[in-house]
mmCIF file of C-alpha atoms and ligand atoms in Angstrom:
data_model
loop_
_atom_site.group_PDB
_atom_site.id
_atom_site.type_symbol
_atom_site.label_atom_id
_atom_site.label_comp_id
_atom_site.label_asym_id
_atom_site.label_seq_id
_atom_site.Cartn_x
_atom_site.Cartn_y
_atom_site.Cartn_z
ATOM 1 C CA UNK A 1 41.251 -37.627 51.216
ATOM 2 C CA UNK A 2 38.639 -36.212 48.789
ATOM 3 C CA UNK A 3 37.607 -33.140 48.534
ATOM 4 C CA UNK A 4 34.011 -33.048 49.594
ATOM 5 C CA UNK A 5 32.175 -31.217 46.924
ATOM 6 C CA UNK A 6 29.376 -28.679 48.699
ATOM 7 C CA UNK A 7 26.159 -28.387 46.922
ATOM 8 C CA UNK A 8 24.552 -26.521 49.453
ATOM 9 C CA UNK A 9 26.913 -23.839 48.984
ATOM 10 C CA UNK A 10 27.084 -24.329 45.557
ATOM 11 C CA UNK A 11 22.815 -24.272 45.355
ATOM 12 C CA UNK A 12 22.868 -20.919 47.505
ATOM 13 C CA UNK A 13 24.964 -18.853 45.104
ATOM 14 C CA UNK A 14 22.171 -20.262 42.304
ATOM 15 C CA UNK A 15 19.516 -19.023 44.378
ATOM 16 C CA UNK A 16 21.131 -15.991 45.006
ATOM 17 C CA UNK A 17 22.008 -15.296 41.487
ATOM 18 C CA UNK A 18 17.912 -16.191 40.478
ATOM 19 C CA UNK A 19 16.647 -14.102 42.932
ATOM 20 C CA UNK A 20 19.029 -11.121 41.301
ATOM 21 C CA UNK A 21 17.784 -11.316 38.381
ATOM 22 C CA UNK A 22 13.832 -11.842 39.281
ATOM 23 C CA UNK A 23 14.325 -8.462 40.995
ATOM 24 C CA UNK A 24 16.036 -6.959 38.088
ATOM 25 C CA UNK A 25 13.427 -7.777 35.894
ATOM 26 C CA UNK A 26 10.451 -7.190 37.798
ATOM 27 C CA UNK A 27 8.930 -10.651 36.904
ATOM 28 C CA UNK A 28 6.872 -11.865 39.063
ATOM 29 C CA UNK A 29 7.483 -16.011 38.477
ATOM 30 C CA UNK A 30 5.299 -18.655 39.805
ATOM 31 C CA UNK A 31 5.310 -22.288 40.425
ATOM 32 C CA UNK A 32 2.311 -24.226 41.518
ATOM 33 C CA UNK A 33 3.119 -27.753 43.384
ATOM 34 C CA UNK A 34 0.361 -29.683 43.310
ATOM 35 C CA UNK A 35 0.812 -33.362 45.668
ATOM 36 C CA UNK A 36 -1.403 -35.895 45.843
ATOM 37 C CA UNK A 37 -1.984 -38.338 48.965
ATOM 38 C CA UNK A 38 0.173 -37.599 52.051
ATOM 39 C CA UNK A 39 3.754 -39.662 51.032
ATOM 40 C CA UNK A 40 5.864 -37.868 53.892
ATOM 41 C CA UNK A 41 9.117 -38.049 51.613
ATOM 42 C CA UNK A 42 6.788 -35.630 49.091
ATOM 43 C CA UNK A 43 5.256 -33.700 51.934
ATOM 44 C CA UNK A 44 8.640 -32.529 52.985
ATOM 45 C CA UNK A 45 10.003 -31.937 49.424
ATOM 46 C CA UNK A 46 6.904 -29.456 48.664
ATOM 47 C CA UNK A 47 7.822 -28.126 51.880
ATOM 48 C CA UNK A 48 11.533 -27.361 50.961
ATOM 49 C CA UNK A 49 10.451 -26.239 46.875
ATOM 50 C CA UNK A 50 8.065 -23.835 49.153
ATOM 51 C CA UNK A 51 10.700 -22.195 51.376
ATOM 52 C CA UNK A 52 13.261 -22.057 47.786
ATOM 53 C CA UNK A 53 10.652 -20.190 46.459
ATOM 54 C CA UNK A 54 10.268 -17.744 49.229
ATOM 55 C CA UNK A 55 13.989 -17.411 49.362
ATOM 56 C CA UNK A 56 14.450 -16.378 45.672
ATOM 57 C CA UNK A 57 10.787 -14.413 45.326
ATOM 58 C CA UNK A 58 9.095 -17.083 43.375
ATOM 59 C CA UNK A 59 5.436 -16.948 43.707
ATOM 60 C CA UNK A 60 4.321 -20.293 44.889
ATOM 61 C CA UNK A 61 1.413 -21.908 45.127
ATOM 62 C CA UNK A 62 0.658 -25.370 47.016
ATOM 63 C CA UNK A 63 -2.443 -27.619 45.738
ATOM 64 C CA UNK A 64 -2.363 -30.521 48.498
ATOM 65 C CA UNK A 65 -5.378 -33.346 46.716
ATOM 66 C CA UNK A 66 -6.438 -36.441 48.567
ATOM 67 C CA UNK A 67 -5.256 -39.229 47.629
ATOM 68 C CA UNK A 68 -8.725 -40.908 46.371
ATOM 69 C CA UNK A 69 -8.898 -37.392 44.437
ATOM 70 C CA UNK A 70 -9.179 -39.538 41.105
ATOM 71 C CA UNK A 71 -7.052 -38.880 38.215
ATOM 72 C CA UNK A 72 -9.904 -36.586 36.142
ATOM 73 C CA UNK A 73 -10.007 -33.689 38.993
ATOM 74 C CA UNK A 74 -6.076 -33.943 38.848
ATOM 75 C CA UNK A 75 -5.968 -33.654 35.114
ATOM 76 C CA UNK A 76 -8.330 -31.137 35.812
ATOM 77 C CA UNK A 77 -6.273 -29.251 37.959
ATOM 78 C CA UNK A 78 -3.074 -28.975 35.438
ATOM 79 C CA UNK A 79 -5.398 -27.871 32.906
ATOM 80 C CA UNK A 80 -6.468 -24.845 34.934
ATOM 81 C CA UNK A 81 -2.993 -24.291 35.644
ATOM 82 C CA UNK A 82 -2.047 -24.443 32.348
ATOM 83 C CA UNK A 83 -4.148 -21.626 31.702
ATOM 84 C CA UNK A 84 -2.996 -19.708 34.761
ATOM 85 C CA UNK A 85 -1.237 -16.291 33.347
ATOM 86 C CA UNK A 86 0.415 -16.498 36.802
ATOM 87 C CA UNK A 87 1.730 -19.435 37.097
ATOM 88 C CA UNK A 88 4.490 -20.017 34.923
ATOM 89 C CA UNK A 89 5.348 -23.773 36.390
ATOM 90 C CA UNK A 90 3.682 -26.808 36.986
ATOM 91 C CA UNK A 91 5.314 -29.343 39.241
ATOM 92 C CA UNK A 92 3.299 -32.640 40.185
ATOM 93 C CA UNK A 93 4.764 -34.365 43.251
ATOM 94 C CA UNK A 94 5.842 -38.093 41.994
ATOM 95 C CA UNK A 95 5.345 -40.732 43.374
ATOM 96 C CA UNK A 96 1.338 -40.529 42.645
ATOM 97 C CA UNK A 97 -0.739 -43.135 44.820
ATOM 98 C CA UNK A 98 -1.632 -45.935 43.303
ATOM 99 C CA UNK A 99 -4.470 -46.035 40.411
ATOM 100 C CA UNK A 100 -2.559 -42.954 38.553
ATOM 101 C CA UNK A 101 -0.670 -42.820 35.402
ATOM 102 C CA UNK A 102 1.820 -40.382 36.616
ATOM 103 C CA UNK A 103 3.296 -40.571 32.452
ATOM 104 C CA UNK A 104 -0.554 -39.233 31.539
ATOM 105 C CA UNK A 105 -0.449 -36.315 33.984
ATOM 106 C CA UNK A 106 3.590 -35.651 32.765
ATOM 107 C CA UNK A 107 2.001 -34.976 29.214
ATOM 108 C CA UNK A 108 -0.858 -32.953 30.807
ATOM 109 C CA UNK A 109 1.548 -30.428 31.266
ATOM 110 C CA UNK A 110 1.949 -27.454 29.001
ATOM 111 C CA UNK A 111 5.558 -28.001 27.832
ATOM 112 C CA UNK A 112 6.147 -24.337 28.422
ATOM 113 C CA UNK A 113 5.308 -24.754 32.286
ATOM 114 C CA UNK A 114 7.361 -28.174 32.387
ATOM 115 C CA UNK A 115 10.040 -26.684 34.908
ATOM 116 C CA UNK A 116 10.673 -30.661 35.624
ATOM 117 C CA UNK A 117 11.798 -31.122 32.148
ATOM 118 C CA UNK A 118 9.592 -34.766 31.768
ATOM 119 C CA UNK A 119 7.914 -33.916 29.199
ATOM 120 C CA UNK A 120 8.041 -35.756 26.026
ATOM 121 C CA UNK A 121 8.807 -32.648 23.841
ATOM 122 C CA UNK A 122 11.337 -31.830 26.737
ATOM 123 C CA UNK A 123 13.250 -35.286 26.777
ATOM 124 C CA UNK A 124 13.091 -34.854 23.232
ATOM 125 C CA UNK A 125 14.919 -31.941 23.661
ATOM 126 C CA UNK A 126 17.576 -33.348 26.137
ATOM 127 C CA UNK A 127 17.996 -35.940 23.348
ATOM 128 C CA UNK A 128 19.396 -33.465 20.628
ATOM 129 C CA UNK A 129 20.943 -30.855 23.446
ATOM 130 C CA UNK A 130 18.460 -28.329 22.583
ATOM 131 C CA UNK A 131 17.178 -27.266 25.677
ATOM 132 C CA UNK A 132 14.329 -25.414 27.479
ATOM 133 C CA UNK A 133 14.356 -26.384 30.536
ATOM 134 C CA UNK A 134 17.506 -28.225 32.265
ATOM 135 C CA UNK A 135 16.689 -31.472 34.145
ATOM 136 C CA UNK A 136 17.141 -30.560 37.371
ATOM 137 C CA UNK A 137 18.721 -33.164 38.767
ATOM 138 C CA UNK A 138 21.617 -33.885 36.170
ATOM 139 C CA UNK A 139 22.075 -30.276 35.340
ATOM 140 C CA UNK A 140 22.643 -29.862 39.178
ATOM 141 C CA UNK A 141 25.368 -32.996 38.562
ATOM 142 C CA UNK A 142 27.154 -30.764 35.962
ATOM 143 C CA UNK A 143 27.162 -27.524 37.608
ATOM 144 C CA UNK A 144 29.273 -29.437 40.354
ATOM 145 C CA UNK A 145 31.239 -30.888 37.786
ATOM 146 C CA UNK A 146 32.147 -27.898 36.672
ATOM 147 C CA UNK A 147 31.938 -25.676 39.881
ATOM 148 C CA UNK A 148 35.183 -28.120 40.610
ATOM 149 C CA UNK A 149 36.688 -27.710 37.430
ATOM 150 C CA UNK A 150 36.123 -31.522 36.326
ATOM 151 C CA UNK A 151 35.795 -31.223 32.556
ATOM 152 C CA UNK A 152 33.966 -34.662 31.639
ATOM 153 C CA UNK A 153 35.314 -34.321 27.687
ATOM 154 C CA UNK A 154 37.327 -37.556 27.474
ATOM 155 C CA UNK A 155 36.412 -39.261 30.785
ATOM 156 C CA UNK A 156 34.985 -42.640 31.012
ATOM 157 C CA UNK A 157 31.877 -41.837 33.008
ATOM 158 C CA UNK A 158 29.637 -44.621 34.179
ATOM 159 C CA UNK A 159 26.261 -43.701 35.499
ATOM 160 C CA UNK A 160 24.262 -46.357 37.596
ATOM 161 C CA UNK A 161 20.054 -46.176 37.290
ATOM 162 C CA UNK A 162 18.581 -45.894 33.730
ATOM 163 C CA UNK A 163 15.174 -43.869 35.238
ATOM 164 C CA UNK A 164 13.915 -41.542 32.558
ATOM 165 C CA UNK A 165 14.142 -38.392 35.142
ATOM 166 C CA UNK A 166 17.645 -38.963 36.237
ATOM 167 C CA UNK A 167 19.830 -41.940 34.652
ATOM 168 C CA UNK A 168 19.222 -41.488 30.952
ATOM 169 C CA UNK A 169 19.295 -37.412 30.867
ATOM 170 C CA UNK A 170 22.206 -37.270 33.378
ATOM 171 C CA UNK A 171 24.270 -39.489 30.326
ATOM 172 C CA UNK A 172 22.796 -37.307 27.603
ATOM 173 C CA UNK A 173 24.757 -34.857 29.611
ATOM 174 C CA UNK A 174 27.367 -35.867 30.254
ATOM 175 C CA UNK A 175 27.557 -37.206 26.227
ATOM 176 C CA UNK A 176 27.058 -33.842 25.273
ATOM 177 C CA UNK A 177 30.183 -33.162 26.994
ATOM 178 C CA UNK A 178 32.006 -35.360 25.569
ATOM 179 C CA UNK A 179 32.101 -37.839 27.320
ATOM 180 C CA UNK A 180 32.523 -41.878 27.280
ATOM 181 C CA UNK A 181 29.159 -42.766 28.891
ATOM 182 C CA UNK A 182 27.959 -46.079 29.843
ATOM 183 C CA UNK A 183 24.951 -46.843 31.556
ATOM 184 C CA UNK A 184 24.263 -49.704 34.597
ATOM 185 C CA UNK A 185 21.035 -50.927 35.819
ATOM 186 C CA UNK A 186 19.526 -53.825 37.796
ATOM 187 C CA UNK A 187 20.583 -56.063 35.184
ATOM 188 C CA UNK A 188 24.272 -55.229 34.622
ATOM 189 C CA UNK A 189 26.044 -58.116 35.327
ATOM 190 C CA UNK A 190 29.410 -57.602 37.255
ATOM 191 C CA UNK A 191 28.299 -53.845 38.433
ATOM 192 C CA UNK A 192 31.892 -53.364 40.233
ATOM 193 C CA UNK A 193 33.907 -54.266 37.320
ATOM 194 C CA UNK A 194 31.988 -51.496 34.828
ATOM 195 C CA UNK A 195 32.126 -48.815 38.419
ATOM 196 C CA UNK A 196 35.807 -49.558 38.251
ATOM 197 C CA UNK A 197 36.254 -47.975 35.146
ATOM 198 C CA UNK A 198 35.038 -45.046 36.178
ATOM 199 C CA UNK A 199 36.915 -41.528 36.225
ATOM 200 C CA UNK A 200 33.474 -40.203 37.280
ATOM 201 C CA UNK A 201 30.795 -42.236 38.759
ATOM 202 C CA UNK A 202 27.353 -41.130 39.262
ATOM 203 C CA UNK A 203 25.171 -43.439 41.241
ATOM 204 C CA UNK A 204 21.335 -43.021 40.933
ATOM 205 C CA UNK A 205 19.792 -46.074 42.367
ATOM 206 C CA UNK A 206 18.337 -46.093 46.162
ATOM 207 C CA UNK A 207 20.033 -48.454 47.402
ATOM 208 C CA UNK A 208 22.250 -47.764 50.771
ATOM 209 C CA UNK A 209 25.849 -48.826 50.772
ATOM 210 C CA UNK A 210 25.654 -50.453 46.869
ATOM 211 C CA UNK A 211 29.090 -48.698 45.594
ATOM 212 C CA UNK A 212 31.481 -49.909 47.973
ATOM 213 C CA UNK A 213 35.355 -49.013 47.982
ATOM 214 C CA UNK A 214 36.308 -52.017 45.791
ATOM 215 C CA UNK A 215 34.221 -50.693 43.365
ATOM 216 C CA UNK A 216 35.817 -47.254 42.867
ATOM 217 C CA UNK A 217 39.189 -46.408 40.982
ATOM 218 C CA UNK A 218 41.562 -44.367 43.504
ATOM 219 C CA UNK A 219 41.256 -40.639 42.242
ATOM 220 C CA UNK A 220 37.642 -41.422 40.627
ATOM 221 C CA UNK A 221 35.066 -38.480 40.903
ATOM 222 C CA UNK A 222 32.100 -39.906 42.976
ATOM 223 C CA UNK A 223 28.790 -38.033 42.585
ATOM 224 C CA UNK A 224 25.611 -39.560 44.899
ATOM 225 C CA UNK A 225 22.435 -38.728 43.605
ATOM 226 C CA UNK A 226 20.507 -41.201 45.945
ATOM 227 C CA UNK A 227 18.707 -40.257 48.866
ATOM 228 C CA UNK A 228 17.937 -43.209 51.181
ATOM 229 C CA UNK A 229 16.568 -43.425 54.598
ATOM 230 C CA UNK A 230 19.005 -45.350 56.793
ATOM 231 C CA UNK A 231 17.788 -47.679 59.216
ATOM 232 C CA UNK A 232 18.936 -44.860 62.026
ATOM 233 C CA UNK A 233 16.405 -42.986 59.712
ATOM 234 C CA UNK A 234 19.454 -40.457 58.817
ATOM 235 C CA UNK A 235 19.855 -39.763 55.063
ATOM 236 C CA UNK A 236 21.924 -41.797 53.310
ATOM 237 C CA UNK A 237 23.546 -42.416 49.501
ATOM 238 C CA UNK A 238 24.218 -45.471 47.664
ATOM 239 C CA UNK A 239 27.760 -44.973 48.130
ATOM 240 C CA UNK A 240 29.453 -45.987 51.297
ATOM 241 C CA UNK A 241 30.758 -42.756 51.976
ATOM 242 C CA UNK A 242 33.458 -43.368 54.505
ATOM 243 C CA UNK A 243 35.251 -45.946 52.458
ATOM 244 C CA UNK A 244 35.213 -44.320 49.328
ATOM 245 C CA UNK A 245 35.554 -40.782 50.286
ATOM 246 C CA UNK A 246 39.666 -41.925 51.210
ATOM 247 C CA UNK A 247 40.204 -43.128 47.626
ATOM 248 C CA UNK A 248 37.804 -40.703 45.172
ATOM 249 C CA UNK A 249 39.453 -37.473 44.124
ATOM 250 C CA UNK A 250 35.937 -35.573 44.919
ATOM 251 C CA UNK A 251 32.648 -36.952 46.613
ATOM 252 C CA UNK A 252 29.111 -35.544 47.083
ATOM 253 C CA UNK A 253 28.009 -35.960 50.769
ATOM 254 C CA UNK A 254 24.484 -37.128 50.705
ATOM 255 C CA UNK A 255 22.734 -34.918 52.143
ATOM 256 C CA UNK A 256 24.117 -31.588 51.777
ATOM 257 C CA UNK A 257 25.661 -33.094 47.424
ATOM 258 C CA UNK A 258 22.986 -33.396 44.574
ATOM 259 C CA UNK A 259 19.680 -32.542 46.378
ATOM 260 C CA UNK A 260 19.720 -28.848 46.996
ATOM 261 C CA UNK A 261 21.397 -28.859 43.593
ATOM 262 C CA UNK A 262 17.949 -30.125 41.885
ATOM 263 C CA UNK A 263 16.288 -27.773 43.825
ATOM 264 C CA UNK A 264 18.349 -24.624 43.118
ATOM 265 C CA UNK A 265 17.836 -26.164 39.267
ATOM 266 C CA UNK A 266 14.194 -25.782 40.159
ATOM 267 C CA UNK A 267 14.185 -22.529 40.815
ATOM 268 C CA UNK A 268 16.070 -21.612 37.695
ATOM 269 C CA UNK A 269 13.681 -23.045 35.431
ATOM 270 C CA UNK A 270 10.745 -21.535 37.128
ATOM 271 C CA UNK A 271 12.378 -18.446 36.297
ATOM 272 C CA UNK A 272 13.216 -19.390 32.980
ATOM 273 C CA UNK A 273 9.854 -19.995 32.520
ATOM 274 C CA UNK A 274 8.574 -16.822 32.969
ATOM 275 C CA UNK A 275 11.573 -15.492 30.681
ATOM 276 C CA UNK A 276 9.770 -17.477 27.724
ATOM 277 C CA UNK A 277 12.576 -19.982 28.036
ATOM 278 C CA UNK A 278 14.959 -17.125 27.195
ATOM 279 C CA UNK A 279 17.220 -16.962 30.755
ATOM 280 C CA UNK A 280 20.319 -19.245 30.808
ATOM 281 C CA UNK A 281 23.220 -18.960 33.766
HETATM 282 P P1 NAP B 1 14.262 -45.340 39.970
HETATM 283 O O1 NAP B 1 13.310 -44.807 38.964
HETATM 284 O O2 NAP B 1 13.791 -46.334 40.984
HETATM 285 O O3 NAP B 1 15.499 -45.973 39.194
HETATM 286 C C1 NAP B 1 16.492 -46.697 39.850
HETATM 287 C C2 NAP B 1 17.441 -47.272 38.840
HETATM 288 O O4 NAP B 1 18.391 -48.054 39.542
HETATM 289 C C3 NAP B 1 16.795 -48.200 37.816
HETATM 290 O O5 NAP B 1 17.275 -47.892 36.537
HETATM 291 C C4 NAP B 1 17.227 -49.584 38.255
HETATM 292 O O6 NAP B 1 17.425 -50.503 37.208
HETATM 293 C C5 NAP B 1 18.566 -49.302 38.888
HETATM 294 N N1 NAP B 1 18.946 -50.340 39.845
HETATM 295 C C6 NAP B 1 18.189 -50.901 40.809
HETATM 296 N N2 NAP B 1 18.902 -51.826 41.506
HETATM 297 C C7 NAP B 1 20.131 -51.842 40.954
HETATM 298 C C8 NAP B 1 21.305 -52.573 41.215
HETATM 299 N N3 NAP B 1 21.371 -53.478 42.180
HETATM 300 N N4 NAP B 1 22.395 -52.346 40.448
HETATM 301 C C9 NAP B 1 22.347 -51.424 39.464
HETATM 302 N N5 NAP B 1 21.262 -50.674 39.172
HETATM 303 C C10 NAP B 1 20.162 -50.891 39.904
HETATM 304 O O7 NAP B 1 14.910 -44.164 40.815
HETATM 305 P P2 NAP B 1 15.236 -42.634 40.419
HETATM 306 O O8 NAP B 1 13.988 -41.842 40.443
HETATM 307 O O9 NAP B 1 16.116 -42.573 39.227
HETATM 308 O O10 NAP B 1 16.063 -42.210 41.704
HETATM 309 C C11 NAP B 1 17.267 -42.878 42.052
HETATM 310 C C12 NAP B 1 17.734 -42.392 43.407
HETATM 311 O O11 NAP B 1 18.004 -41.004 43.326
HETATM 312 C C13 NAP B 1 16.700 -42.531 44.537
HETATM 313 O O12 NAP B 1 17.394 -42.752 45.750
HETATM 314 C C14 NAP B 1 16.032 -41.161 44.573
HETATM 315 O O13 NAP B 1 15.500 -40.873 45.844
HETATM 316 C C15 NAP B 1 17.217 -40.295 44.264
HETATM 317 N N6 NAP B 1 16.893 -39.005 43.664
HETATM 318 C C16 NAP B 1 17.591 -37.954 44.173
HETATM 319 C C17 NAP B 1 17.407 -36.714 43.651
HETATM 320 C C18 NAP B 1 18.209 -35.591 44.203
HETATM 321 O O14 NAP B 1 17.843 -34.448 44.043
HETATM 322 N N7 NAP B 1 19.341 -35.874 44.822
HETATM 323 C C19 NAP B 1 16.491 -36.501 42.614
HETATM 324 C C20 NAP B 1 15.826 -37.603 42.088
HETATM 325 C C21 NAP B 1 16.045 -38.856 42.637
HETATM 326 P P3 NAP B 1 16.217 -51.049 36.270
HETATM 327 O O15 NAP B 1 15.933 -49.930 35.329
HETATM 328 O O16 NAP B 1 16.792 -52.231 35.624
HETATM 329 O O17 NAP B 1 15.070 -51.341 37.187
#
């Protein structure tokens, strides 16, 4: 059996440890989360960023636009917030409705306030390891990594979705560890027999039940970064969870695995934000 690995535990001593310092320093960080149209997925993602924020004393600020708002008034809207001396991070629900370039409003964003790390000086940055801000999503991967003690220096890791927010910087990171990365996508051909090499896998794709048993080695480390809607409407991975949680060394239970980590990554940046870029765990 696996040993299920808990980021929601894992997320809460992150928290815990941002909201420590935020009252050491007397900062007062904020983060303004600006959505656009009413996607309920979004709506309940600003809604959990919200109650983070509370949680570690993060100032936070919601800016809820129609969704016939127009792209100007929301380019608008970062610039003012760029300028805010209070608000130290800019985060811009994806996805936008229809008729917006969501990769125009990315580079709106003063790099400094990027706490998404999407930026193109940011990526950049991901690129050559030099970072500002961590993407949160990966860096959350890593943490558990090495929260479990799984040193990636060596391993074959395969990582499944090349999207620029979470397949390409998750193996940047995992490269700058060291180790063996490949990268799958929609057209991989033979997914299971590149999966099967895998001493960790890290799925990315939103697809329910796409990494089946036969497509995991016995002992592999199996990180889910999906989050699906079942057809119950429960939450579900792209990893069928009960037949591959018997053979992987360590699994990520979706939910409760790599989303509160992103989150808790969230929170850090918004903080190091306010630092200047100067506060690292
Ligand atoms: P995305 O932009 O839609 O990218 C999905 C990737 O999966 C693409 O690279 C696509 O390939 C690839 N893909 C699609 N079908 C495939 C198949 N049959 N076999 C192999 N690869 C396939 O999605 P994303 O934003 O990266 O998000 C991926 C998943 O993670 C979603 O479920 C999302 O909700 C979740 N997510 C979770 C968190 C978290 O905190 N846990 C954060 C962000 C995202 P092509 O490039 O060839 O199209």
């Amino acid at each position: 059996m696996a040993i299920i690995m808990d980021g929601k535990a894992l997320a809460g001593q992150l928290k815990a440890k941002v909201k420590a310092k935020i009252e050491q320093s007397g900062l007062k960080p904020g983060l303004a989360v600006v959505v656009v149209g009413d996607n309920p997925a979004s709506l309940v993602y600003v809604k959990n960023k919200k109650r983070d924020c509370a949680e570690c004393g993060i100032h936070s600020e919601e800016f809820a636009l129609a969704a016939d708002v127009g792209e100007d008034k929301l380019l608008a809207l970062v610039e003012e917030l760029n300028n805010r001396a209070d608000i130290h991070g800019i985060l811009v629900q994806f996805p936008l409705p229809a008729g917006y370039s969501e990769d125009k409003v990315i580079q709106a964003i003063c790099p400094n306030k990027d706490v998404d790390a999407f930026h193109a000086l940011n990526t950049g940055k991901i690129m050559s390891g030099n970072y500002t801000f961590l993407p949160c999503t990966p860096a959350g991967v890593m943490m558990l990594l090495d929260n479990y003690g799984i040193d990636p220096a060596g391993k074959h890791c395969v990582v499944v979705g090349r999207s620029n927010t979470v397949g390409k910087p998750q193996a940047m990171l995992l490269l700058h560890r060291d180790a063996t990365v490949t990268i799958c996508h929609s057209r991989t051909q033979d997914l299971g027999a590149m999966t099967r090499q895998a001493d960790i896998l890290v799925s990315a794709v939103g697809r329910v039940g796409l990494i089946t048993a036969d497509m995991v080695k016995p002992g592999a480390v199996v990180i889910d970064v999906a989050i699906n809607r079942g057809e119950d409407g429960k939450l579900r991975g792209d990893v069928d969870f009960a037949a591959v949680e018997p053979i992987a060394s360590h699994i990520t239970p979706v939910p409760g695995g790599v989303g509160p980590m992103t989150r808790a990554v969230l929170m850090e940046n918004t903080l190091r934000a306010a630092m200047g870029g100067q506060y690292g765990i």
